Short mmCIF file of C-alpha atoms in Angstrom, two decimals:
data_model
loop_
_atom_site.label_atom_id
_atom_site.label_comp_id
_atom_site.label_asym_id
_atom_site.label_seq_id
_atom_site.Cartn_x
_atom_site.Cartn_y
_atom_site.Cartn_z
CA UNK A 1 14.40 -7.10 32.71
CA UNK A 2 16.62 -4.47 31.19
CA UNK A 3 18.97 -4.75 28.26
CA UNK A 4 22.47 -3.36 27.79
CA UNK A 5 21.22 0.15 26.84
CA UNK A 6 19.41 -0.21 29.92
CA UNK A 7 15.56 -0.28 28.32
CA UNK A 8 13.34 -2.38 29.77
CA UNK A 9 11.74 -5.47 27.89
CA UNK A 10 8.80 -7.59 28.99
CA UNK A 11 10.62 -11.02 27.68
CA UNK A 12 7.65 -13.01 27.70
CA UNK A 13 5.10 -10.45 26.04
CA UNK A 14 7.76 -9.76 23.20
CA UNK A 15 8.43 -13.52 22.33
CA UNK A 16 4.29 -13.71 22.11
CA UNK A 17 4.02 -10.85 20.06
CA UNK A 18 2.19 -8.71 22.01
CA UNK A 19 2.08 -4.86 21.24
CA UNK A 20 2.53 -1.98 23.79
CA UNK A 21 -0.83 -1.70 25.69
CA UNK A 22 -2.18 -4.53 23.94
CA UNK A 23 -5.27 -5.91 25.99
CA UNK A 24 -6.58 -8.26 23.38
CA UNK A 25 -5.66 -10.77 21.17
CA UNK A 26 -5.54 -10.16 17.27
CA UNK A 27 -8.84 -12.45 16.37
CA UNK A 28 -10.81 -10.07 19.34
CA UNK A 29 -9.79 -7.31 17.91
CA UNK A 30 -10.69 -8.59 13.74
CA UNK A 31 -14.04 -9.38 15.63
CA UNK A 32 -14.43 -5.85 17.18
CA UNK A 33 -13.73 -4.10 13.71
CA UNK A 34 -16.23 -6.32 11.73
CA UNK A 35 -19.20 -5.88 14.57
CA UNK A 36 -18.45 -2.18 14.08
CA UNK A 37 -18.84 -2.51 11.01
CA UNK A 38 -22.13 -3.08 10.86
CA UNK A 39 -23.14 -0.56 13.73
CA UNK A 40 -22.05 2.44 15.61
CA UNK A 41 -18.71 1.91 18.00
CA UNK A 42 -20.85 2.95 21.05
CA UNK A 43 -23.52 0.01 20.14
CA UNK A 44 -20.31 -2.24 19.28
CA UNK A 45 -19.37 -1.38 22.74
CA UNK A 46 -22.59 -2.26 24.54
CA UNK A 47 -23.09 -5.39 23.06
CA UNK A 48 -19.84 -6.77 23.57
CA UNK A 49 -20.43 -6.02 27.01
CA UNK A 50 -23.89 -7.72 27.41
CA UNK A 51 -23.03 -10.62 25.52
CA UNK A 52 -18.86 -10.93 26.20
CA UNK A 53 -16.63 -10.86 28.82
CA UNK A 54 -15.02 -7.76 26.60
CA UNK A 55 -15.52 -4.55 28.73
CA UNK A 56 -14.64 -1.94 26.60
CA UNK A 57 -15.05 2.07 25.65
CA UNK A 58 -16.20 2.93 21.52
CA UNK A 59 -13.54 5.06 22.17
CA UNK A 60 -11.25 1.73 22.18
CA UNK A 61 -13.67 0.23 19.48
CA UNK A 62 -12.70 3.63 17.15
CA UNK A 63 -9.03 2.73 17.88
CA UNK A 64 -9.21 -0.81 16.76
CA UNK A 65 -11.03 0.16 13.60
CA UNK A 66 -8.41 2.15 12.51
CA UNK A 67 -6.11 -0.21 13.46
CA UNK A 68 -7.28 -3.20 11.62
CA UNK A 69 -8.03 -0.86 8.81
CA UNK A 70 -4.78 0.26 8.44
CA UNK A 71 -3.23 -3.46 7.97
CA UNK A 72 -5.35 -3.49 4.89
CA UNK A 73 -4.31 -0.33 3.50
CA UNK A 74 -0.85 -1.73 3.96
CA UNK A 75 -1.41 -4.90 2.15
CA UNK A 76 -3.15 -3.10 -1.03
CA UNK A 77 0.18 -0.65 -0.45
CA UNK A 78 2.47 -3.85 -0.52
CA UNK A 79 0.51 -5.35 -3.73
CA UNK A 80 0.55 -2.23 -5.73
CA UNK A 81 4.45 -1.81 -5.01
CA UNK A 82 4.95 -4.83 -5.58
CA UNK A 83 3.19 -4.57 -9.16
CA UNK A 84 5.57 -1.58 -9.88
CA UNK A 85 8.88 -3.38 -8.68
CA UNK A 86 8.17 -7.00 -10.49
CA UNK A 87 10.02 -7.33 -13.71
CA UNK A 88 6.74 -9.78 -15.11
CA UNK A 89 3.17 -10.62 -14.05
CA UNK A 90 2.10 -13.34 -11.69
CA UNK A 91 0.32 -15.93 -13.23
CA UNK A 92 -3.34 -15.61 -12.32
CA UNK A 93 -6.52 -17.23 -12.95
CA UNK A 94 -7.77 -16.98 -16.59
CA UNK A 95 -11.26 -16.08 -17.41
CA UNK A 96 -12.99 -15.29 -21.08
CA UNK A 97 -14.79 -12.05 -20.12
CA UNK A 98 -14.34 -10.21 -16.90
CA UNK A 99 -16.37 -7.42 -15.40
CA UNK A 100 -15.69 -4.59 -13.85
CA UNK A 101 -17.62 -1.45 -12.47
CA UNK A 102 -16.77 1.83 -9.98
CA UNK A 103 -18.51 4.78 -9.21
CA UNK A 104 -17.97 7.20 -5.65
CA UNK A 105 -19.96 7.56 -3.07
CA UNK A 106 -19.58 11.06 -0.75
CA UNK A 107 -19.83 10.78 2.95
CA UNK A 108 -19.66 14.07 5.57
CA UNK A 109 -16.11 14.88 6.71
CA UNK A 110 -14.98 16.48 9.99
CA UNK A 111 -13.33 18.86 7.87
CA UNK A 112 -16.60 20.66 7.00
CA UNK A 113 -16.21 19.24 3.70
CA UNK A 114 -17.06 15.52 1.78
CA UNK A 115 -15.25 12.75 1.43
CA UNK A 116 -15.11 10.86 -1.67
CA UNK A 117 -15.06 6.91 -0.77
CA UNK A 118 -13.71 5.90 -4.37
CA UNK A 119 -15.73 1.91 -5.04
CA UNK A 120 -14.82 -0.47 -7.61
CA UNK A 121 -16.29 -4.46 -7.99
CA UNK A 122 -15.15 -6.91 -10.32
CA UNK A 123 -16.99 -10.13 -11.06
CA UNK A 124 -16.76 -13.16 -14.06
CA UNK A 125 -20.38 -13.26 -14.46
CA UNK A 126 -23.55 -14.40 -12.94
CA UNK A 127 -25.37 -17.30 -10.83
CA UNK A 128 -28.59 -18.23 -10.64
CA UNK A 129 -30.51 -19.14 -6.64
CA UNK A 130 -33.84 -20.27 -8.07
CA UNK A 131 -35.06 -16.99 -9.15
CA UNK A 132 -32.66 -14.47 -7.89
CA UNK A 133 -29.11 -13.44 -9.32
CA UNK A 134 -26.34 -12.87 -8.06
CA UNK A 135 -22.74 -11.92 -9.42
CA UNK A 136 -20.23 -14.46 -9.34
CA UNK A 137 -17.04 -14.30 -7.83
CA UNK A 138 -17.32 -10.07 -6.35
CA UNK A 139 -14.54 -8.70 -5.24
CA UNK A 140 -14.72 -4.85 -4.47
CA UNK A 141 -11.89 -2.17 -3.78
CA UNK A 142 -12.40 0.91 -1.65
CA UNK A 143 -10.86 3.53 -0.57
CA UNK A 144 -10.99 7.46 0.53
CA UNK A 145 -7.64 8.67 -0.93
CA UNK A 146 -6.83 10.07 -4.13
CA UNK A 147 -8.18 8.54 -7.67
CA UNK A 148 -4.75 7.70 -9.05
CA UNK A 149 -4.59 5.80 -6.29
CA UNK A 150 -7.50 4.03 -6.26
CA UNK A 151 -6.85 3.14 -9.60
CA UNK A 152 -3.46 2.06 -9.04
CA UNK A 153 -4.91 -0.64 -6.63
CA UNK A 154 -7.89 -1.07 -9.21
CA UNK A 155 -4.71 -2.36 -11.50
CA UNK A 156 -2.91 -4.58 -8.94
CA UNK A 157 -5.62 -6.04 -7.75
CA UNK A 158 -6.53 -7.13 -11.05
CA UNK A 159 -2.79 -7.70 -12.45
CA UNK A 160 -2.50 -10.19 -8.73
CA UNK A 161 -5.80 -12.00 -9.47
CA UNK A 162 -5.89 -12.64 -12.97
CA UNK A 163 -4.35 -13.31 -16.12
CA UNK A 164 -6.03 -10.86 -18.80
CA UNK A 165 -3.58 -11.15 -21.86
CA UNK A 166 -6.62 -13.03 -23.48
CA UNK A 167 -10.02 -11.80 -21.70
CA UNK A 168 -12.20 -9.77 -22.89
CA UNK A 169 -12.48 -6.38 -20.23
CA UNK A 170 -16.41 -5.11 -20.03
CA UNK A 171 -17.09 -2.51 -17.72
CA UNK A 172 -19.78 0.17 -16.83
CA UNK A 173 -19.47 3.50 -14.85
CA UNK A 174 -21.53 6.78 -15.00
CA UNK A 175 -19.02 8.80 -16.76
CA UNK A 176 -18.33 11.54 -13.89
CA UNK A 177 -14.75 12.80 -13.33
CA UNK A 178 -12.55 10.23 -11.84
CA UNK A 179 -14.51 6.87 -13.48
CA UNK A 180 -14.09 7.50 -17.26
CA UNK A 181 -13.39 5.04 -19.82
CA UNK A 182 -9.18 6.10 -20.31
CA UNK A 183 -9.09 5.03 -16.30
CA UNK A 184 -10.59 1.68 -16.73
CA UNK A 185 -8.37 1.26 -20.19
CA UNK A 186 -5.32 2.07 -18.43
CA UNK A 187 -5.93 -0.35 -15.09
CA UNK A 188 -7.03 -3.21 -17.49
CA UNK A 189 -3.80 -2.61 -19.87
CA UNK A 190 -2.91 -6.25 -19.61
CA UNK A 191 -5.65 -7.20 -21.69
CA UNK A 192 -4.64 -7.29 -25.92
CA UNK A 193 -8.21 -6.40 -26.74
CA UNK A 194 -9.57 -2.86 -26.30
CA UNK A 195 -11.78 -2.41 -22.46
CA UNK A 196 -15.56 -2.12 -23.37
CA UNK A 197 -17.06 0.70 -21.14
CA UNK A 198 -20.19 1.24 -21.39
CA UNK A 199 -22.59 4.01 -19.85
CA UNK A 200 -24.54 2.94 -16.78
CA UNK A 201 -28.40 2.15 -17.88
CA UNK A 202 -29.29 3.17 -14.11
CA UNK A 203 -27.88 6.40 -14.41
CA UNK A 204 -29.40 7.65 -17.98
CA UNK A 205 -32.69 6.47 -16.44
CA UNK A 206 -32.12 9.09 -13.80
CA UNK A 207 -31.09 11.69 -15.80
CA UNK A 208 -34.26 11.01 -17.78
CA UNK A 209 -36.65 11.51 -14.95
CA UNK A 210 -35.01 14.33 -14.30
CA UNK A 211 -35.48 15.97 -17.53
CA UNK A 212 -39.11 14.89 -18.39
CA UNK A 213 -40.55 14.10 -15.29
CA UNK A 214 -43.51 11.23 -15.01
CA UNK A 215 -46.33 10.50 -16.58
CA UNK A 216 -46.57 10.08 -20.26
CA UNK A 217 -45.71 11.70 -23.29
CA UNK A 218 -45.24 11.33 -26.85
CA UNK A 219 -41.64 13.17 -26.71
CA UNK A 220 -40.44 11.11 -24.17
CA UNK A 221 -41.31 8.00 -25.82
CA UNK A 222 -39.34 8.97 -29.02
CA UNK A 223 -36.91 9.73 -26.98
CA UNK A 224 -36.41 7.00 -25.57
CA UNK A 225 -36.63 5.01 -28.52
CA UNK A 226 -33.68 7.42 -30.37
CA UNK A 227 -31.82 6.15 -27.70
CA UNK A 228 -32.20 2.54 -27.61
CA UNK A 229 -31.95 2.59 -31.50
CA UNK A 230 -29.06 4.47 -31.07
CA UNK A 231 -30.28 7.03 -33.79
CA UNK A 232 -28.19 10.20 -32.87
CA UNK A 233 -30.72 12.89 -35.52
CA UNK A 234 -33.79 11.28 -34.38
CA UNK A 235 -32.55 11.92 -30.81
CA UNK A 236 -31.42 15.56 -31.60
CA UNK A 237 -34.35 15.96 -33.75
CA UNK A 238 -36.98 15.01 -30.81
CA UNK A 239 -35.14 16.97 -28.28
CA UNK A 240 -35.10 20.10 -30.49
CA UNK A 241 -38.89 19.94 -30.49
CA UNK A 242 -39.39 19.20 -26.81
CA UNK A 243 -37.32 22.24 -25.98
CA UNK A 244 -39.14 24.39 -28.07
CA UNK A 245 -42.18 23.74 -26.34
CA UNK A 246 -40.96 24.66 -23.03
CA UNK A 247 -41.41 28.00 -21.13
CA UNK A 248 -39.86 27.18 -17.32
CA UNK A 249 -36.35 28.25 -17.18
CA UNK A 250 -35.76 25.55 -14.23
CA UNK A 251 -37.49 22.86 -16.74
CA UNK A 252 -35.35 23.91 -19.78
CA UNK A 253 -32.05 24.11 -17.88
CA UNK A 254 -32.95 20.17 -16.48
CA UNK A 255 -33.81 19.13 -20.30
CA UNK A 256 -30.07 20.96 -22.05
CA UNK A 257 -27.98 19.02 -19.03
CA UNK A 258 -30.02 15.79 -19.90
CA UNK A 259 -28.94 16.49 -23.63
CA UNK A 260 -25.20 17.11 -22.66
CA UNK A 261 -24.81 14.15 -20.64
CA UNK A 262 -26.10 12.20 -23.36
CA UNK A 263 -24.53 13.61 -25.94
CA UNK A 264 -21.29 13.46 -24.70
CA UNK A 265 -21.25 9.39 -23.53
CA UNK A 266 -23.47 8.95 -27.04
CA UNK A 267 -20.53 6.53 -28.14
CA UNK A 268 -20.82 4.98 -24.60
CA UNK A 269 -24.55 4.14 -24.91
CA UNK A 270 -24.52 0.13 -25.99
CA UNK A 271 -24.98 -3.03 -24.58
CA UNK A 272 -22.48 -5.02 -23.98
CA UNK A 273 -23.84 -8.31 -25.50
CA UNK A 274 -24.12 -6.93 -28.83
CA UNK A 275 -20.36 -5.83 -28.74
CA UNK A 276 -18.97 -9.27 -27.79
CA UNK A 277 -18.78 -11.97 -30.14
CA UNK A 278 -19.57 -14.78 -28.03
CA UNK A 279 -21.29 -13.51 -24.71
CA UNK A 280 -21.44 -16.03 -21.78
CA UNK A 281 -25.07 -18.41 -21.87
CA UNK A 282 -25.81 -16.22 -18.79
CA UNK A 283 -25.07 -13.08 -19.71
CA UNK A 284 -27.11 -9.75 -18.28
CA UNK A 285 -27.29 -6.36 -18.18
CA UNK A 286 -24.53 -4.25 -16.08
CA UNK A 287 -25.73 -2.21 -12.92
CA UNK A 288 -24.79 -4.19 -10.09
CA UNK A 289 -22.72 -1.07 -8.20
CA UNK A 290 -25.50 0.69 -7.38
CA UNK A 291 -27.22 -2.22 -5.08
CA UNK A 292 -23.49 -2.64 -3.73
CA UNK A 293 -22.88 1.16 -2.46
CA UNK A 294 -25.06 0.14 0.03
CA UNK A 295 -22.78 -1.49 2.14
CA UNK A 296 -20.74 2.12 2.25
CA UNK A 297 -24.25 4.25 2.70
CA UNK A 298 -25.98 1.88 5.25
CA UNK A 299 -22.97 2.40 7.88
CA UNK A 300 -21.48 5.55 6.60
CA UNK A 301 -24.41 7.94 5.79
CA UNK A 302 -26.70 7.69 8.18
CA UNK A 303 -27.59 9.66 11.78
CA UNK A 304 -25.45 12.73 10.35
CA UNK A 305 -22.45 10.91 10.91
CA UNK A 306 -19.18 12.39 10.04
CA UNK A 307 -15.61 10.92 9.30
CA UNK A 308 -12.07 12.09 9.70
CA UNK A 309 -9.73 11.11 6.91
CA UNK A 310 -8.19 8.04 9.10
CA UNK A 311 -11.84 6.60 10.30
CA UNK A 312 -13.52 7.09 6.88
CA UNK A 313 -10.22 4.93 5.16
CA UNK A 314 -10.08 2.44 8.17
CA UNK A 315 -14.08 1.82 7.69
CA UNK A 316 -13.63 1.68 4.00
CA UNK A 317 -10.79 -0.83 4.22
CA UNK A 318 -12.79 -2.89 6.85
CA UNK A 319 -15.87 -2.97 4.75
CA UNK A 320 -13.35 -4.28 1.92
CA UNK A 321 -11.28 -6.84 3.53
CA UNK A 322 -14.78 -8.06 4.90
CA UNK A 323 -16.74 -8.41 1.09
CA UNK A 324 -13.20 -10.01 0.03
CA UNK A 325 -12.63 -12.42 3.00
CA UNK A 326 -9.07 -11.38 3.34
CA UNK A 327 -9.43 -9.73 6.49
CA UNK A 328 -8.47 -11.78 9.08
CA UNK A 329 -5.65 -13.16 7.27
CA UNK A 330 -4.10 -9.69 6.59
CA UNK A 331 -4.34 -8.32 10.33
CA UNK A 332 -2.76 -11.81 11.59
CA UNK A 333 -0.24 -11.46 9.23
CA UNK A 334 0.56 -7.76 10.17
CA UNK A 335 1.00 -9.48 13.84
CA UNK A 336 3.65 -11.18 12.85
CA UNK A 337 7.38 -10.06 13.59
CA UNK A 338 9.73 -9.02 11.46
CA UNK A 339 13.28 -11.30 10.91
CA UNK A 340 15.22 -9.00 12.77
CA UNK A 341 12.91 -8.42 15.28
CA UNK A 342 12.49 -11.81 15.82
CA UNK A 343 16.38 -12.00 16.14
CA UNK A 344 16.09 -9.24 18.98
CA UNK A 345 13.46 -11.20 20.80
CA UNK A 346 15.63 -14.25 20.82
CA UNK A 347 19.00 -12.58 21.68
CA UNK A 348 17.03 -11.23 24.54
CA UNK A 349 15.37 -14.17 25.76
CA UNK A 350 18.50 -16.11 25.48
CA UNK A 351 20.10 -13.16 27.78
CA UNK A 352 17.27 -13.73 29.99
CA UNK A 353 17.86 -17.37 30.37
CA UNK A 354 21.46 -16.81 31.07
CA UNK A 355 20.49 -14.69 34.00
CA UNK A 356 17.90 -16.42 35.49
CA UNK A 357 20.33 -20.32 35.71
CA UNK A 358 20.23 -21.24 38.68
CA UNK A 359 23.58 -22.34 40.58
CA UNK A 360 24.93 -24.34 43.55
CA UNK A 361 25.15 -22.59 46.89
CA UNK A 362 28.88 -21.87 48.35
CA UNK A 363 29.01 -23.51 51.54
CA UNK A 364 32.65 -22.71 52.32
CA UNK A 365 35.44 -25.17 53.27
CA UNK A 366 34.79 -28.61 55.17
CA UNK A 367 36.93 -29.52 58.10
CA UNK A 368 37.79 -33.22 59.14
CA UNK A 369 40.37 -35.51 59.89
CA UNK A 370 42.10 -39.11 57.96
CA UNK A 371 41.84 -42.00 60.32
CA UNK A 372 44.92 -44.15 60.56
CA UNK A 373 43.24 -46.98 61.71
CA UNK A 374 42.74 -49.09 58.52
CA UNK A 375 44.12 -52.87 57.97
CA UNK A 376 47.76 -53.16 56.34
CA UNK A 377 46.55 -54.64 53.81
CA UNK A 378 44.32 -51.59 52.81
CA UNK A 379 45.25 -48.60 50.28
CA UNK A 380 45.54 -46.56 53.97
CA UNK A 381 47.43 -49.26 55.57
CA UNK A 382 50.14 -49.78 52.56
CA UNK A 383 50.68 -45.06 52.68
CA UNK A 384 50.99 -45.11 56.17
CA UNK A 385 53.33 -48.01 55.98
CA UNK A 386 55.60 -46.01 53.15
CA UNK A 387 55.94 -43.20 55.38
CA UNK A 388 56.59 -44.52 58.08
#
């Protein structure tokens, strides 16, 4: 049916909610973004068709990412405005020490250039399965656009979550531009005591390999021990005399960016446990990011795959709402009408009902006669006898 302005309106698909085009229903299409998040949209495609009654192109499955993607870019949009507009901070849950790590991972654009997938996880500590470990409570942001931000949803998230006026804030990070210690200060700000960031322990052993190489050596066990000692001459002292020894110009350039980088965190180089007065009974070492970028590399950097700018944030965002079970619950949610669209549905529906009433047929005018014949004692009898 049309409407005044004459557009047409599909009555019973708007009072549903469906959308324009829309072939399947909102949980079909959650379960469509989370299979493909796991493997390629043309496999997606091909085994919802061997095992479902969902025929379907990965051109359609690309679509669907990005849609479901983009509902949970909105709803980090909606929490970080909604962090700038509120006048106070929602109460939250309250924790002792909270945790918090971030680090990027680069993926290949379709602009003939990288994309930076910016990756944050916070946790409250750590459980123990028999032997393994595992870090209680994650909850990871991610996303490809700019580091303010990221950071910006880094602080809502936390501000919506918790209630840090009295935890303690420890986090780790590598040091690299973007994930320094003034960003995780600033997007823990709620906190009254000063955030603990410490240098990752994965990524000075890297740096370390780099610059001495395997094996054994008497350098790079004083080394080593300057560091752990935290004993800034003996460490300057030991690489002095390393250096001096060396004749490669590739091998000498490896060993002065080694001494930068550690240099330059040197105040950064600490554990955690002995900067806290009263660490949890469970308490560990930091480095659980780099075991968690998986879940961005396994889907997102292999078979030379490349992303456009709306793909790579849809898959991020995916990946996200999946870790953080919100997923589901966001895209329904974006289903839902607005008020005054829901007013529009129902002015047009009533307008539809009006029109469609059915009503009695006309059958024009019946002809036919009075008798006269009645008793004269009847209601007949006594007007016939009046006129008469």
């Amino acid at each position: 049916m049309g409407d005044r302005e004459g557009h047409p309106h599909y009555v019973f698909d708007e009072w549903i909610g469906f959308r324009k085009y829309q072939r399947f229903s909102p949980l079909v299409e959650v379960k469509v973004a989370e299979l493909a998040s796991e493997c390629t949209y043309r496999e997606t495609a091909r085994v919802l068709q061997e095992w479902t009654a969902v025929h379907i192109s990965h051109q359609t499955v690309g679509s669907i990412v990005e849609r479901v993607g983009k509902a949970q870019a909105q709803a980090d949009k909606e929490m970080v405005e909604e962090l700038e507009e509120a006048a106070s901070l929602s109460k939250g849950k309250e924790v002792d020490i909270l945790f918090a790590e971030a680090d990027g991972v680069f993926v290949h654009g379709t602009e003939k250039k990288s994309m930076e997938v910016h990756h944050a996880i916070v946790y409250e500590g750590w459980d123990m399965n028999g032997k393994r470990v595992s870090i209680r409570q994650p909850k990871v942001i991610m996303t490809t656009v700019s580091s303010d931000a990221f950071w910006k949803e880094v602080q809502a998230f936390a501000a919506h979550h918790y209630s840090l006026e009295k935890a303690q804030i420890v986090t780790n990070s590598d040091g690299g531009k973007g994930y320094t210690a003034e960003k995780f200060q600033e997007a823990f700000s709620q906190s009254r005591y000063p955030v603990l960031n410490q240098l990752d322990p994965y990524h000075i052993s890297r740096a370390f390999i780099r610059a001495f190489g395997g094996g054994k050596s008497e350098y790079k066990d004083a080394v080593k021990k300057a560091i752990k000692e935290h004993n800034l001459e003996n460490f300057k002292l030991w690489m002095d005399t390393y250096e001096s020894t060396l004749e490669d110009p590739k091998k000498l350039e490896k060993v002065k960016d080694f001494r930068t980088y550690i240099q330059h965190n040197w105040d950064r180089i600490f554990d955690w446990r002995e900067k806290v007065g009263n660490p949890l009974n469970d308490a560990r070492g930091l480095g659980a990011m780099e075991s968690n970028q998986r879940h961005i590399s396994f889907r997102m950097k292999k078979r030379g795959m490349h992303w456009s700018p709306e793909g790579g944030e849809a898959m991020v965002k995916v990946k996200q709402g999946i870790l953080n079970q919100t997923l589901r619950a966001v895209y329904l949610k974006h289903q839902h009408r607005s008020k005054r669209k829901q007013r529009d549905v129902k002015k047009t529906t009533r307008l539809a009902s009006l029109l469609h009433q059915t009503t009695r047929p006309s059958i024009g005018v019946k002809q036919g006669r009075i008798s006269l014949y009645g008793a004269h004692s009847s209601a007949i009898g006594q007007l016939i006898k009046s006129l008469r």
